[in-house]
Amino acid sequence: MPYTLNNRPATTPRVQDPITSPVTPVHDRSTAELVRLASEQISTLVRDELKLAQLELTQKGKRAGVGVGMFGGAGMVALYGVGALLAAAIAGLATVMPVWLSALIIGVVLFAVAGLLAVLGRGQVRKAGSPVPEETVARVKADIDTITTSAKHGGHR
């Protein structure tokens, strides 16, 4: 997107360019004209700031996406590394026992660890309770009750 004066997008028309346009003294303008000019300038400023925020968030989102992708890649490589270490453990045990027995032992140990993690995870999920934010819901209900009571009594508590 091309940019112009003050780093504003070129597609956004400026209300009044302070460099090229003649400036009418403030005391020569009517109040209505000053209010109109102020509202135009404020709306232009807000639009420009929103566009700038959108551009900034887009750039940050792209960077975050690349970072998340790299974390995913690191996780995949780590998974292959664990597989290689398991193969090395099987091969190491195979020097003192048959290969099938060493693979069986490593497999049983892995299933035992997985079972332990599943039991611990289930306990944590039970401790977490309901996914509904109960305290927040209770506060919102209390706020609604306060507002309705206040409205019934003419704004007085």
PDB file of C-alpha atoms in Angstrom:
ATOM      1  CA  MET A   1       0.000   0.000   0.000  1.00  0.00           C
ATOM      2  CA  PRO A   2       1.548   3.334  -1.005  1.00  0.00           C
ATOM      3  CA  TYR A   3       1.988   5.927   1.688  1.00  0.00           C
ATOM      4  CA  THR A   4       1.891   9.703   1.565  1.00  0.00           C
ATOM      5  CA  LEU A   5       2.400  12.576   3.969  1.00  0.00           C
ATOM      6  CA  ASN A   6       2.626  11.572   7.640  1.00  0.00           C
ATOM      7  CA  ASN A   7       2.763   7.907   6.608  1.00  0.00           C
ATOM      8  CA  ARG A   8      -0.988   7.870   5.828  1.00  0.00           C
ATOM      9  CA  PRO A   9      -2.344   5.450   3.232  1.00  0.00           C
ATOM     10  CA  ALA A  10      -2.640   7.079  -0.179  1.00  0.00           C
ATOM     11  CA  THR A  11      -6.214   5.838  -0.531  1.00  0.00           C
ATOM     12  CA  THR A  12      -7.334   7.920   2.440  1.00  0.00           C
ATOM     13  CA  PRO A  13      -8.182  11.467   1.379  1.00  0.00           C
ATOM     14  CA  ARG A  14      -6.812  14.112   3.677  1.00  0.00           C
ATOM     15  CA  VAL A  15      -9.295  16.622   4.985  1.00  0.00           C
ATOM     16  CA  GLN A  16      -6.928  19.496   4.531  1.00  0.00           C
ATOM     17  CA  ASP A  17      -3.249  19.339   3.703  1.00  0.00           C
ATOM     18  CA  PRO A  18      -1.525  21.765   6.082  1.00  0.00           C
ATOM     19  CA  ILE A  19       1.342  22.324   3.641  1.00  0.00           C
ATOM     20  CA  THR A  20      -0.426  23.069   0.339  1.00  0.00           C
ATOM     21  CA  SER A  21      -3.856  24.382   1.326  1.00  0.00           C
ATOM     22  CA  PRO A  22      -4.448  27.934   2.462  1.00  0.00           C
ATOM     23  CA  VAL A  23      -5.119  28.081   6.168  1.00  0.00           C
ATOM     24  CA  THR A  24      -8.059  30.202   7.204  1.00  0.00           C
ATOM     25  CA  PRO A  25      -7.537  31.740  10.629  1.00  0.00           C
ATOM     26  CA  VAL A  26      -9.634  30.071  13.322  1.00  0.00           C
ATOM     27  CA  HIS A  27     -11.409  33.296  14.279  1.00  0.00           C
ATOM     28  CA  ASP A  28     -12.656  33.701  10.656  1.00  0.00           C
ATOM     29  CA  ARG A  29     -14.445  30.320  10.655  1.00  0.00           C
ATOM     30  CA  SER A  30     -17.923  29.612  11.948  1.00  0.00           C
ATOM     31  CA  THR A  31     -18.484  27.233  14.831  1.00  0.00           C
ATOM     32  CA  ALA A  32     -20.334  24.829  12.547  1.00  0.00           C
ATOM     33  CA  GLU A  33     -17.409  24.806  10.123  1.00  0.00           C
ATOM     34  CA  LEU A  34     -14.929  24.182  12.949  1.00  0.00           C
ATOM     35  CA  VAL A  35     -17.057  21.335  14.336  1.00  0.00           C
ATOM     36  CA  ARG A  36     -17.394  19.803  10.843  1.00  0.00           C
ATOM     37  CA  LEU A  37     -13.648  20.109  10.245  1.00  0.00           C
ATOM     38  CA  ALA A  38     -12.856  18.597  13.653  1.00  0.00           C
ATOM     39  CA  SER A  39     -15.204  15.652  13.094  1.00  0.00           C
ATOM     40  CA  GLU A  40     -13.719  15.024   9.616  1.00  0.00           C
ATOM     41  CA  GLN A  41     -10.203  15.117  11.002  1.00  0.00           C
ATOM     42  CA  ILE A  42     -11.091  12.855  13.923  1.00  0.00           C
ATOM     43  CA  SER A  43     -12.781  10.298  11.664  1.00  0.00           C
ATOM     44  CA  THR A  44      -9.791  10.374   9.289  1.00  0.00           C
ATOM     45  CA  LEU A  45      -7.431   9.918  12.220  1.00  0.00           C
ATOM     46  CA  VAL A  46      -9.458   7.001  13.582  1.00  0.00           C
ATOM     47  CA  ARG A  47      -9.595   5.315  10.142  1.00  0.00           C
ATOM     48  CA  ASP A  48      -5.854   5.790   9.679  1.00  0.00           C
ATOM     49  CA  GLU A  49      -5.097   4.393  13.127  1.00  0.00           C
ATOM     50  CA  LEU A  50      -7.347   1.384  12.484  1.00  0.00           C
ATOM     51  CA  LYS A  51      -5.590   0.708   9.169  1.00  0.00           C
ATOM     52  CA  LEU A  52      -2.220   0.999  10.884  1.00  0.00           C
ATOM     53  CA  ALA A  53      -3.340  -1.386  13.630  1.00  0.00           C
ATOM     54  CA  GLN A  54      -4.591  -3.821  10.988  1.00  0.00           C
ATOM     55  CA  LEU A  55      -1.261  -3.726   9.154  1.00  0.00           C
ATOM     56  CA  GLU A  56       0.660  -4.188  12.392  1.00  0.00           C
ATOM     57  CA  LEU A  57      -1.521  -7.119  13.482  1.00  0.00           C
ATOM     58  CA  THR A  58      -1.158  -8.713  10.042  1.00  0.00           C
ATOM     59  CA  GLN A  59       2.628  -8.531  10.274  1.00  0.00           C
ATOM     60  CA  LYS A  60       2.636  -9.876  13.829  1.00  0.00           C
ATOM     61  CA  GLY A  61       0.228 -12.645  12.834  1.00  0.00           C
ATOM     62  CA  LYS A  62       2.496 -13.727   9.985  1.00  0.00           C
ATOM     63  CA  ARG A  63       5.519 -13.799  12.294  1.00  0.00           C
ATOM     64  CA  ALA A  64       3.593 -15.728  14.936  1.00  0.00           C
ATOM     65  CA  GLY A  65       2.407 -18.203  12.283  1.00  0.00           C
ATOM     66  CA  VAL A  66       5.970 -18.817  11.146  1.00  0.00           C
ATOM     67  CA  GLY A  67       7.051 -19.268  14.771  1.00  0.00           C
ATOM     68  CA  VAL A  68       4.256 -21.748  15.476  1.00  0.00           C
ATOM     69  CA  GLY A  69       5.182 -23.649  12.328  1.00  0.00           C
ATOM     70  CA  MET A  70       8.776 -23.831  13.508  1.00  0.00           C
ATOM     71  CA  PHE A  71       7.641 -25.126  16.911  1.00  0.00           C
ATOM     72  CA  GLY A  72       5.596 -27.783  15.116  1.00  0.00           C
ATOM     73  CA  GLY A  73       8.629 -28.766  13.052  1.00  0.00           C
ATOM     74  CA  ALA A  74      10.742 -28.947  16.194  1.00  0.00           C
ATOM     75  CA  GLY A  75       8.140 -31.218  17.769  1.00  0.00           C
ATOM     76  CA  MET A  76       8.192 -33.558  14.772  1.00  0.00           C
ATOM     77  CA  VAL A  77      11.999 -33.733  14.773  1.00  0.00           C
ATOM     78  CA  ALA A  78      11.951 -34.399  18.539  1.00  0.00           C
ATOM     79  CA  LEU A  79       9.444 -37.202  17.964  1.00  0.00           C
ATOM     80  CA  TYR A  80      11.784 -38.807  15.437  1.00  0.00           C
ATOM     81  CA  GLY A  81      14.619 -38.353  17.938  1.00  0.00           C
ATOM     82  CA  VAL A  82      12.639 -40.229  20.584  1.00  0.00           C
ATOM     83  CA  GLY A  83      12.035 -43.003  18.052  1.00  0.00           C
ATOM     84  CA  ALA A  84      15.744 -43.205  17.351  1.00  0.00           C
ATOM     85  CA  LEU A  85      16.529 -43.373  21.072  1.00  0.00           C
ATOM     86  CA  LEU A  86      13.988 -46.152  21.518  1.00  0.00           C
ATOM     87  CA  ALA A  87      15.560 -48.049  18.633  1.00  0.00           C
ATOM     88  CA  ALA A  88      18.967 -47.557  20.277  1.00  0.00           C
ATOM     89  CA  ALA A  89      17.603 -48.862  23.582  1.00  0.00           C
ATOM     90  CA  ILE A  90      16.202 -51.934  21.831  1.00  0.00           C
ATOM     91  CA  ALA A  91      19.511 -52.483  20.029  1.00  0.00           C
ATOM     92  CA  GLY A  92      21.421 -52.056  23.307  1.00  0.00           C
ATOM     93  CA  LEU A  93      19.302 -54.636  25.077  1.00  0.00           C
ATOM     94  CA  ALA A  94      19.632 -56.924  22.051  1.00  0.00           C
ATOM     95  CA  THR A  95      23.325 -57.384  22.857  1.00  0.00           C
ATOM     96  CA  VAL A  96      22.409 -59.334  25.988  1.00  0.00           C
ATOM     97  CA  MET A  97      19.068 -60.898  24.960  1.00  0.00           C
ATOM     98  CA  PRO A  98      17.133 -61.656  21.770  1.00  0.00           C
ATOM     99  CA  VAL A  99      15.937 -58.641  19.747  1.00  0.00           C
ATOM    100  CA  TRP A 100      12.272 -59.598  20.119  1.00  0.00           C
ATOM    101  CA  LEU A 101      12.575 -59.691  23.905  1.00  0.00           C
ATOM    102  CA  SER A 102      14.328 -56.312  24.104  1.00  0.00           C
ATOM    103  CA  ALA A 103      11.643 -54.752  21.867  1.00  0.00           C
ATOM    104  CA  LEU A 104       8.945 -56.336  24.068  1.00  0.00           C
ATOM    105  CA  ILE A 105      10.517 -54.933  27.243  1.00  0.00           C
ATOM    106  CA  ILE A 106      10.800 -51.408  25.769  1.00  0.00           C
ATOM    107  CA  GLY A 107       7.181 -51.625  24.533  1.00  0.00           C
ATOM    108  CA  VAL A 108       5.881 -52.695  27.954  1.00  0.00           C
ATOM    109  CA  VAL A 109       7.781 -49.858  29.643  1.00  0.00           C
ATOM    110  CA  LEU A 110       6.320 -47.345  27.157  1.00  0.00           C
ATOM    111  CA  PHE A 111       2.767 -48.620  27.739  1.00  0.00           C
ATOM    112  CA  ALA A 112       3.312 -48.423  31.520  1.00  0.00           C
ATOM    113  CA  VAL A 113       4.431 -44.787  31.211  1.00  0.00           C
ATOM    114  CA  ALA A 114       1.452 -44.020  28.937  1.00  0.00           C
ATOM    115  CA  GLY A 115      -0.950 -45.625  31.444  1.00  0.00           C
ATOM    116  CA  LEU A 116       0.531 -43.651  34.326  1.00  0.00           C
ATOM    117  CA  LEU A 117       0.219 -40.391  32.370  1.00  0.00           C
ATOM    118  CA  ALA A 118      -3.403 -41.247  31.457  1.00  0.00           C
ATOM    119  CA  VAL A 119      -4.338 -41.868  35.105  1.00  0.00           C
ATOM    120  CA  LEU A 120      -2.639 -38.648  36.248  1.00  0.00           C
ATOM    121  CA  GLY A 121      -4.261 -36.694  33.399  1.00  0.00           C
ATOM    122  CA  ARG A 122      -7.718 -38.035  34.261  1.00  0.00           C
ATOM    123  CA  GLY A 123      -7.214 -36.889  37.840  1.00  0.00           C
ATOM    124  CA  GLN A 124      -6.273 -33.395  36.685  1.00  0.00           C
ATOM    125  CA  VAL A 125      -9.335 -33.204  34.413  1.00  0.00           C
ATOM    126  CA  ARG A 126     -11.586 -34.224  37.303  1.00  0.00           C
ATOM    127  CA  LYS A 127      -9.997 -31.558  39.524  1.00  0.00           C
ATOM    128  CA  ALA A 128     -10.611 -28.930  36.825  1.00  0.00           C
ATOM    129  CA  GLY A 129     -14.350 -29.534  37.030  1.00  0.00           C
ATOM    130  CA  SER A 130     -16.878 -28.070  34.628  1.00  0.00           C
ATOM    131  CA  PRO A 131     -15.555 -26.038  31.685  1.00  0.00           C
ATOM    132  CA  VAL A 132     -18.210 -23.380  32.415  1.00  0.00           C
ATOM    133  CA  PRO A 133     -16.726 -20.319  34.180  1.00  0.00           C
ATOM    134  CA  GLU A 134     -19.074 -20.647  37.161  1.00  0.00           C
ATOM    135  CA  GLU A 135     -17.779 -17.663  39.141  1.00  0.00           C
ATOM    136  CA  THR A 136     -18.069 -15.356  36.141  1.00  0.00           C
ATOM    137  CA  VAL A 137     -21.589 -16.604  35.374  1.00  0.00           C
ATOM    138  CA  ALA A 138     -22.604 -15.969  38.990  1.00  0.00           C
ATOM    139  CA  ARG A 139     -21.197 -12.425  38.866  1.00  0.00           C
ATOM    140  CA  VAL A 140     -22.967 -11.660  35.590  1.00  0.00           C
ATOM    141  CA  LYS A 141     -26.267 -12.928  37.047  1.00  0.00           C
ATOM    142  CA  ALA A 142     -25.716 -10.734  40.111  1.00  0.00           C
ATOM    143  CA  ASP A 143     -25.018  -7.736  37.865  1.00  0.00           C
ATOM    144  CA  ILE A 144     -28.198  -8.391  35.879  1.00  0.00           C
ATOM    145  CA  ASP A 145     -30.204  -8.695  39.112  1.00  0.00           C
ATOM    146  CA  THR A 146     -28.739  -5.406  40.359  1.00  0.00           C
ATOM    147  CA  ILE A 147     -29.557  -3.627  37.107  1.00  0.00           C
ATOM    148  CA  THR A 148     -33.121  -4.969  36.940  1.00  0.00           C
ATOM    149  CA  THR A 149     -33.742  -4.125  40.604  1.00  0.00           C
ATOM    150  CA  SER A 150     -32.356  -0.640  40.041  1.00  0.00           C
ATOM    151  CA  ALA A 151     -34.520  -0.172  36.943  1.00  0.00           C
ATOM    152  CA  LYS A 152     -37.669  -1.283  38.841  1.00  0.00           C
ATOM    153  CA  HIS A 153     -37.016   1.194  41.629  1.00  0.00           C
ATOM    154  CA  GLY A 154     -36.460   4.146  39.321  1.00  0.00           C
ATOM    155  CA  GLY A 155     -32.676   4.088  39.356  1.00  0.00           C
ATOM    156  CA  HIS A 156     -32.321   4.056  43.163  1.00  0.00           C
ATOM    157  CA  ARG A 157     -30.944   1.117  45.086  1.00  0.00           C
TER     158      ARG A 157
END
